[in-house]
Amino acid sequence: MSPSALSQLKSTLSGEIVGPGEEGYDYGIARWSDSCSKPATYVIFPKNTEDVAAAIKFGRSEGLELAICGGGHSWSGASSTTGLVIHLGKYLNTARCDPNERLLYVGGGALWETVDKSAYEHGLATVGGTVNHTGVGGLTLGGGYGWLSGRHGITSDNLVQITVVLASGEIVTASETEHPDLFWGCGGSNFGVVTEFVLKAHPQRPTVFVTMLNFPVSKLEEFVEGVENWFETVTPDEACAFGFTQAGPQPSPDGPSIQMIYFYNGSPEDGKKAAEKLYAIGPTSEMPFNELPYVQLNSMMNQASAHGGRKYMKGVTLQPKLALETAKALLAAMAESVKDNPGFLVTGCQF
């Protein structure tokens, strides 16, 4: 490591650079999953886009592997490294709403909670995730699915403009009319460090209907059939998330439970009518939220996705229809996983 290069970087940064043992270092390497935390050589907390450019140039000149951290939710460990972490979450974390233009100007390290609140104040919303303590950057650059996707598409469909720092350190503004190839590429991948996202905001009613339904695994066949029947007539203002969950290291006598969150962007009366095919399956319990403030919607899964603990996740692509055989195979795989790993606190499969 070149002392002169480090000294020069410190003199030009508006933000901070810290190493092991220094104030802010532990925050800089902490991640949503404890298994993804790595001992970085340095962590840089940029205060502006120019700081990010300087950090990238420093990392390249010193041969340090780079990792970019926004919300720190990457369960693959992509936001961590033993080299140089550029942590956007400390300072580049704001969101500003322009209600006249219906646009949201969002820092690259902002969390969805900040975005949701900023838009909600003006009766607007954009397509965020389903857990509001996740970062805007990772979700958006990965495509991004949320409760409003049926009506407004995925998160990247709502991108208007991005400010990107390239690997060379060059700062570029990209949109449909300026650097359109880069703009298109960042709608589902990562070709630089995005320090600002400009997102479309849409009119949003203040309250929505949400209900949490539980089904016994003995009704698996009816559940799969009922969900597929519902999908055939689903409207743009509906969405659901469901999964199989085995809580605790000891298998339940009744097996895993089937849990569902159903969302309707409208009144509870209309929502319950729209969900008739799901109610017809026969849930064993229900927890309805008849007039849930929209701004609280993306916090409903926060506790289940809380920070801490060692998490392992893996995703696969399913065919448009969930086959009963597939559901049974997933449940069997869950049972085998619990058997082989008795220390697991929770094992599940989410759709």
Short mmCIF file of C-alpha atoms in Angstrom, two decimals, residues 41-351:
data_model
loop_
_atom_site.label_atom_id
_atom_site.label_comp_id
_atom_site.label_asym_id
_atom_site.label_seq_id
_atom_site.Cartn_x
_atom_site.Cartn_y
_atom_site.Cartn_z
CA THR A 41 -8.68 -3.32 4.27
CA TYR A 42 -10.40 0.07 4.05
CA VAL A 43 -13.96 1.38 4.04
CA ILE A 44 -14.71 4.67 2.31
CA PHE A 45 -17.85 6.66 3.15
CA PRO A 46 -18.29 9.06 0.21
CA LYS A 47 -20.29 12.26 0.59
CA ASN A 48 -20.67 12.92 -3.13
CA THR A 49 -20.16 11.42 -6.56
CA GLU A 50 -16.65 12.86 -6.85
CA ASP A 51 -15.66 10.96 -3.71
CA VAL A 52 -16.82 7.73 -5.34
CA ALA A 53 -14.75 8.47 -8.44
CA ALA A 54 -11.67 9.15 -6.29
CA ALA A 55 -12.25 5.93 -4.32
CA ILE A 56 -12.46 3.84 -7.49
CA LYS A 57 -9.26 5.36 -8.88
CA PHE A 58 -7.49 4.73 -5.57
CA GLY A 59 -8.64 1.12 -5.46
CA ARG A 60 -7.47 0.50 -9.01
CA SER A 61 -4.07 2.13 -8.47
CA GLU A 62 -3.48 0.08 -5.33
CA GLY A 63 -4.76 -3.19 -6.79
CA LEU A 64 -7.57 -3.51 -4.24
CA GLU A 65 -10.70 -5.52 -4.96
CA LEU A 66 -13.74 -3.23 -4.86
CA ALA A 67 -17.13 -3.86 -3.32
CA ILE A 68 -20.03 -1.40 -3.25
CA CYS A 69 -22.38 -1.37 -0.28
CA GLY A 70 -25.78 0.29 -0.37
CA GLY A 71 -28.22 -1.40 2.00
CA GLY A 72 -25.91 -4.36 2.66
CA HIS A 73 -28.58 -7.00 1.98
CA SER A 74 -26.61 -9.00 -0.57
CA TRP A 75 -26.89 -12.59 0.64
CA SER A 76 -24.19 -13.61 -1.83
CA GLY A 77 -21.65 -11.35 -0.12
CA ALA A 78 -21.28 -9.09 -3.17
CA SER A 79 -21.25 -5.94 -1.03
CA SER A 80 -18.25 -7.15 1.02
CA THR A 81 -14.58 -7.70 0.30
CA THR A 82 -11.22 -7.96 2.04
CA GLY A 83 -10.12 -5.11 -0.23
CA LEU A 84 -11.84 -1.73 -0.48
CA VAL A 85 -15.52 -1.16 0.38
CA ILE A 86 -17.22 1.95 -0.96
CA HIS A 87 -20.13 2.34 1.46
CA LEU A 88 -22.88 4.59 0.10
CA GLY A 89 -25.26 4.12 3.01
CA LYS A 90 -23.83 6.60 5.51
CA TYR A 91 -24.18 9.81 3.50
CA LEU A 92 -25.70 9.15 0.06
CA ASN A 93 -28.92 7.98 1.67
CA THR A 94 -31.52 10.65 1.02
CA ALA A 95 -34.67 10.79 -1.10
CA ARG A 96 -36.38 13.87 -2.45
CA CYS A 97 -39.77 13.96 -4.13
CA ASP A 98 -40.76 16.40 -6.85
CA PRO A 99 -44.57 16.12 -6.74
CA ASN A 100 -45.10 18.36 -9.76
CA GLU A 101 -42.92 16.26 -12.06
CA ARG A 102 -43.77 13.05 -10.15
CA LEU A 103 -40.13 12.14 -9.77
CA LEU A 104 -38.03 10.80 -6.90
CA TYR A 105 -34.36 11.69 -6.60
CA VAL A 106 -32.76 8.95 -4.55
CA GLY A 107 -29.21 8.54 -3.24
CA GLY A 108 -27.37 5.38 -4.19
CA GLY A 109 -27.18 4.27 -0.56
CA ALA A 110 -30.78 5.07 0.42
CA LEU A 111 -33.14 2.53 1.94
CA TRP A 112 -36.66 1.96 0.65
CA GLU A 113 -38.20 3.23 3.89
CA THR A 114 -36.79 6.69 3.13
CA VAL A 115 -38.16 6.58 -0.42
CA ASP A 116 -41.60 5.33 0.64
CA LYS A 117 -41.98 8.10 3.23
CA SER A 118 -40.79 10.82 0.87
CA ALA A 119 -43.31 9.84 -1.81
CA TYR A 120 -46.17 9.13 0.62
CA GLU A 121 -46.13 12.71 1.88
CA HIS A 122 -47.31 13.77 -1.59
CA GLY A 123 -49.77 10.94 -2.22
CA LEU A 124 -47.29 9.17 -4.49
CA ALA A 125 -45.38 5.89 -4.59
CA THR A 126 -42.92 4.00 -6.75
CA VAL A 127 -42.22 0.28 -7.05
CA GLY A 128 -40.12 -0.64 -4.03
CA GLY A 129 -39.35 -4.01 -2.54
CA THR A 130 -41.27 -5.95 0.09
CA VAL A 131 -38.84 -5.19 2.96
CA ASN A 132 -38.20 -1.51 3.52
CA HIS A 133 -34.78 -1.78 5.18
CA THR A 134 -33.25 -3.07 1.96
CA GLY A 135 -31.23 -0.76 -0.27
CA VAL A 136 -32.60 0.97 -3.34
CA GLY A 137 -29.44 0.28 -5.34
CA GLY A 138 -29.32 -3.49 -5.17
CA LEU A 139 -33.02 -3.96 -5.82
CA THR A 140 -33.16 -1.51 -8.72
CA LEU A 141 -30.02 -2.73 -10.48
CA GLY A 142 -31.32 -6.29 -10.11
CA GLY A 143 -34.68 -5.47 -11.71
CA GLY A 144 -36.76 -5.19 -8.56
CA TYR A 145 -40.21 -6.67 -7.84
CA GLY A 146 -42.67 -5.08 -5.43
CA TRP A 147 -46.33 -4.92 -4.45
CA LEU A 148 -47.04 -2.34 -7.15
CA SER A 149 -45.40 -4.31 -9.98
CA GLY A 150 -48.72 -5.51 -11.36
CA ARG A 151 -49.73 -1.91 -12.05
CA HIS A 152 -46.37 -0.19 -12.69
CA GLY A 153 -43.89 -2.91 -13.69
CA ILE A 154 -40.64 -3.81 -11.95
CA THR A 155 -38.47 -1.19 -10.29
CA SER A 156 -36.10 -0.77 -13.23
CA ASP A 157 -39.12 -0.06 -15.47
CA ASN A 158 -39.57 3.08 -13.39
CA LEU A 159 -36.03 4.36 -13.84
CA VAL A 160 -35.81 7.75 -15.54
CA GLN A 161 -32.16 8.61 -15.03
CA ILE A 162 -29.05 7.46 -13.18
CA THR A 163 -25.74 9.05 -12.25
CA VAL A 164 -23.04 6.41 -12.67
CA VAL A 165 -19.34 6.29 -11.88
CA LEU A 166 -17.62 3.96 -14.32
CA ALA A 167 -14.63 1.71 -13.61
CA SER A 168 -12.39 4.40 -15.10
CA GLY A 169 -13.65 6.93 -12.55
CA GLU A 170 -15.59 8.83 -15.22
CA ILE A 171 -18.91 10.28 -14.04
CA VAL A 172 -21.78 9.72 -16.49
CA THR A 173 -25.46 10.63 -16.53
CA ALA A 174 -27.52 7.98 -18.32
CA SER A 175 -31.13 7.96 -19.48
CA GLU A 176 -33.16 6.89 -22.50
CA THR A 177 -31.67 9.80 -24.48
CA GLU A 178 -28.17 10.05 -22.97
CA HIS A 179 -25.91 6.97 -22.94
CA PRO A 180 -28.99 4.80 -23.60
CA ASP A 181 -27.02 1.53 -23.80
CA LEU A 182 -25.60 2.06 -20.34
CA PHE A 183 -29.02 3.07 -19.05
CA TRP A 184 -30.59 -0.07 -20.51
CA GLY A 185 -27.81 -2.27 -19.10
CA CYS A 186 -28.21 -0.89 -15.60
CA GLY A 187 -31.87 -1.88 -15.68
CA GLY A 188 -30.96 -5.41 -14.67
CA SER A 189 -27.23 -5.48 -14.01
CA ASN A 190 -24.35 -3.42 -12.69
CA PHE A 191 -21.96 -1.52 -14.96
CA GLY A 192 -20.78 1.07 -12.45
CA VAL A 193 -21.51 2.70 -9.12
CA VAL A 194 -24.87 4.49 -9.22
CA THR A 195 -24.84 7.45 -6.86
CA GLU A 196 -28.30 8.75 -7.74
CA PHE A 197 -31.46 7.17 -9.10
CA VAL A 198 -34.32 9.18 -10.57
CA LEU A 199 -37.54 7.16 -10.37
CA LYS A 200 -41.08 7.69 -11.57
CA ALA A 201 -43.64 8.32 -8.84
CA HIS A 202 -47.29 7.35 -9.29
CA PRO A 203 -50.50 8.50 -7.58
CA GLN A 204 -51.18 6.20 -4.65
CA ARG A 205 -54.24 5.94 -2.40
CA PRO A 206 -53.35 6.42 1.29
CA THR A 207 -54.59 3.03 2.52
CA VAL A 208 -54.65 -0.49 1.10
CA PHE A 209 -56.07 -3.88 2.03
CA VAL A 210 -53.65 -6.57 3.20
CA THR A 211 -54.33 -9.89 4.86
CA MET A 212 -52.10 -12.67 6.14
CA LEU A 213 -53.48 -16.17 5.55
CA ASN A 214 -52.26 -19.48 6.95
CA PHE A 215 -53.00 -22.89 5.45
CA PRO A 216 -52.18 -26.41 6.65
CA VAL A 217 -49.74 -28.36 4.50
CA SER A 218 -52.40 -31.09 4.32
CA LYS A 219 -54.21 -28.73 1.92
CA LEU A 220 -51.24 -28.45 -0.42
CA GLU A 221 -53.12 -29.74 -3.47
CA GLU A 222 -56.06 -27.41 -2.91
CA PHE A 223 -53.67 -24.54 -2.21
CA VAL A 224 -51.68 -24.98 -5.43
CA GLU A 225 -54.87 -25.30 -7.48
CA GLY A 226 -56.48 -22.30 -5.76
CA VAL A 227 -53.47 -20.06 -6.27
CA GLU A 228 -53.22 -20.98 -9.95
CA ASN A 229 -56.96 -20.28 -10.39
CA TRP A 230 -56.47 -16.88 -8.76
CA PHE A 231 -53.54 -16.09 -11.08
CA GLU A 232 -55.77 -16.66 -14.11
CA THR A 233 -57.97 -13.68 -13.22
CA VAL A 234 -55.57 -11.53 -11.14
CA THR A 235 -55.89 -7.78 -11.70
CA PRO A 236 -53.07 -5.19 -11.81
CA ASP A 237 -54.04 -3.98 -8.33
CA GLU A 238 -53.47 -7.37 -6.68
CA ALA A 239 -50.38 -9.24 -5.55
CA CYS A 240 -49.47 -12.02 -3.17
CA ALA A 241 -46.39 -13.54 -1.64
CA PHE A 242 -46.51 -17.04 -0.20
CA GLY A 243 -44.21 -19.73 0.99
CA PHE A 244 -43.56 -22.81 3.07
CA THR A 245 -41.95 -22.26 6.46
CA GLN A 246 -40.47 -24.62 9.04
CA ALA A 247 -39.68 -22.63 12.17
CA GLY A 248 -37.38 -24.07 14.78
CA PRO A 249 -34.84 -26.89 14.59
CA GLN A 250 -37.38 -29.55 15.57
CA PRO A 251 -39.90 -30.49 12.87
CA SER A 252 -43.51 -29.68 13.71
CA PRO A 253 -45.83 -32.70 14.03
CA ASP A 254 -48.03 -31.06 11.41
CA GLY A 255 -45.12 -30.32 9.08
CA PRO A 256 -44.33 -26.91 7.58
CA SER A 257 -47.00 -24.24 7.38
CA ILE A 258 -48.14 -22.46 4.23
CA GLN A 259 -48.21 -18.70 4.70
CA MET A 260 -49.50 -16.03 2.37
CA ILE A 261 -49.63 -12.24 2.32
CA TYR A 262 -52.33 -10.94 -0.02
CA PHE A 263 -52.32 -7.30 -1.19
CA TYR A 264 -55.07 -5.28 -2.82
CA ASN A 265 -54.58 -1.65 -3.80
CA GLY A 266 -58.07 -0.60 -2.90
CA SER A 267 -60.78 -0.89 -0.27
CA PRO A 268 -61.13 -3.91 2.03
CA GLU A 269 -64.54 -4.68 0.56
CA ASP A 270 -63.17 -4.85 -2.98
CA GLY A 271 -60.05 -6.66 -1.80
CA LYS A 272 -61.94 -9.44 -0.06
CA LYS A 273 -64.12 -9.90 -3.13
CA ALA A 274 -61.05 -10.07 -5.40
CA ALA A 275 -59.47 -12.68 -3.12
CA GLU A 276 -62.51 -15.00 -3.03
CA LYS A 277 -60.61 -17.82 -4.79
CA LEU A 278 -57.92 -17.69 -2.10
CA TYR A 279 -60.43 -17.65 0.75
CA ALA A 280 -62.16 -20.62 -0.86
CA ILE A 281 -59.05 -22.76 -0.25
CA GLY A 282 -59.88 -22.64 3.46
CA PRO A 283 -57.24 -20.83 5.52
CA THR A 284 -56.95 -21.96 9.14
CA SER A 285 -56.31 -18.42 10.31
CA GLU A 286 -56.32 -14.86 9.03
CA MET A 287 -54.85 -11.56 10.19
CA PRO A 288 -56.46 -8.78 8.13
CA PHE A 289 -55.34 -5.16 7.87
CA ASN A 290 -58.39 -3.45 6.42
CA GLU A 291 -57.08 0.10 6.08
CA LEU A 292 -53.30 -0.26 6.21
CA PRO A 293 -51.43 2.99 5.46
CA TYR A 294 -49.53 2.30 2.25
CA VAL A 295 -46.32 3.62 3.78
CA GLN A 296 -46.41 0.70 6.24
CA LEU A 297 -46.94 -1.98 3.59
CA ASN A 298 -43.27 -2.57 2.85
CA SER A 299 -42.47 -3.00 6.54
CA MET A 300 -44.74 -6.02 7.08
CA MET A 301 -41.99 -8.52 6.29
CA ASN A 302 -39.26 -6.63 8.15
CA GLN A 303 -39.27 -8.82 11.24
CA ALA A 304 -39.07 -12.03 9.23
CA SER A 305 -36.14 -10.52 7.32
CA ALA A 306 -34.41 -8.84 10.26
CA HIS A 307 -30.69 -8.08 10.34
CA GLY A 308 -28.33 -10.52 11.99
CA GLY A 309 -27.78 -14.23 12.01
CA ARG A 310 -26.14 -16.36 9.36
CA LYS A 311 -28.44 -16.58 6.35
CA TYR A 312 -28.18 -18.73 3.25
CA MET A 313 -30.47 -18.21 0.30
CA LYS A 314 -30.69 -19.56 -3.22
CA GLY A 315 -33.04 -18.72 -6.07
CA VAL A 316 -34.38 -20.70 -9.00
CA THR A 317 -36.61 -19.88 -11.96
CA LEU A 318 -40.04 -21.51 -11.99
CA GLN A 319 -42.34 -22.07 -14.92
CA PRO A 320 -45.38 -19.74 -15.01
CA LYS A 321 -47.52 -22.36 -13.28
CA LEU A 322 -46.58 -23.94 -9.96
CA ALA A 323 -47.00 -27.69 -10.39
CA LEU A 324 -48.10 -29.81 -7.46
CA GLU A 325 -45.10 -32.11 -8.03
CA THR A 326 -42.76 -29.11 -7.75
CA ALA A 327 -44.36 -28.00 -4.48
CA LYS A 328 -44.05 -31.51 -3.04
CA ALA A 329 -40.41 -31.73 -4.10
CA LEU A 330 -39.64 -28.40 -2.42
CA LEU A 331 -41.31 -29.52 0.80
CA ALA A 332 -39.31 -32.76 0.71
CA ALA A 333 -36.11 -30.79 0.18
CA MET A 334 -36.98 -28.57 3.15
CA ALA A 335 -37.54 -31.61 5.36
CA GLU A 336 -34.20 -33.06 4.29
CA SER A 337 -32.47 -29.75 4.97
CA VAL A 338 -33.88 -29.56 8.50
CA LYS A 339 -32.88 -33.16 9.12
CA ASP A 340 -29.32 -32.62 7.91
CA ASN A 341 -28.93 -29.26 9.67
CA PRO A 342 -30.67 -29.45 13.07
CA GLY A 343 -29.22 -26.08 14.08
CA PHE A 344 -31.28 -24.18 11.50
CA LEU A 345 -33.65 -21.76 13.20
CA VAL A 346 -35.88 -21.25 10.15
CA THR A 347 -36.05 -23.04 6.81
CA GLY A 348 -38.36 -21.87 4.09
CA CYS A 349 -39.22 -21.49 0.45
CA GLN A 350 -40.68 -18.22 -0.83
CA PHE A 351 -42.61 -17.44 -4.00
#
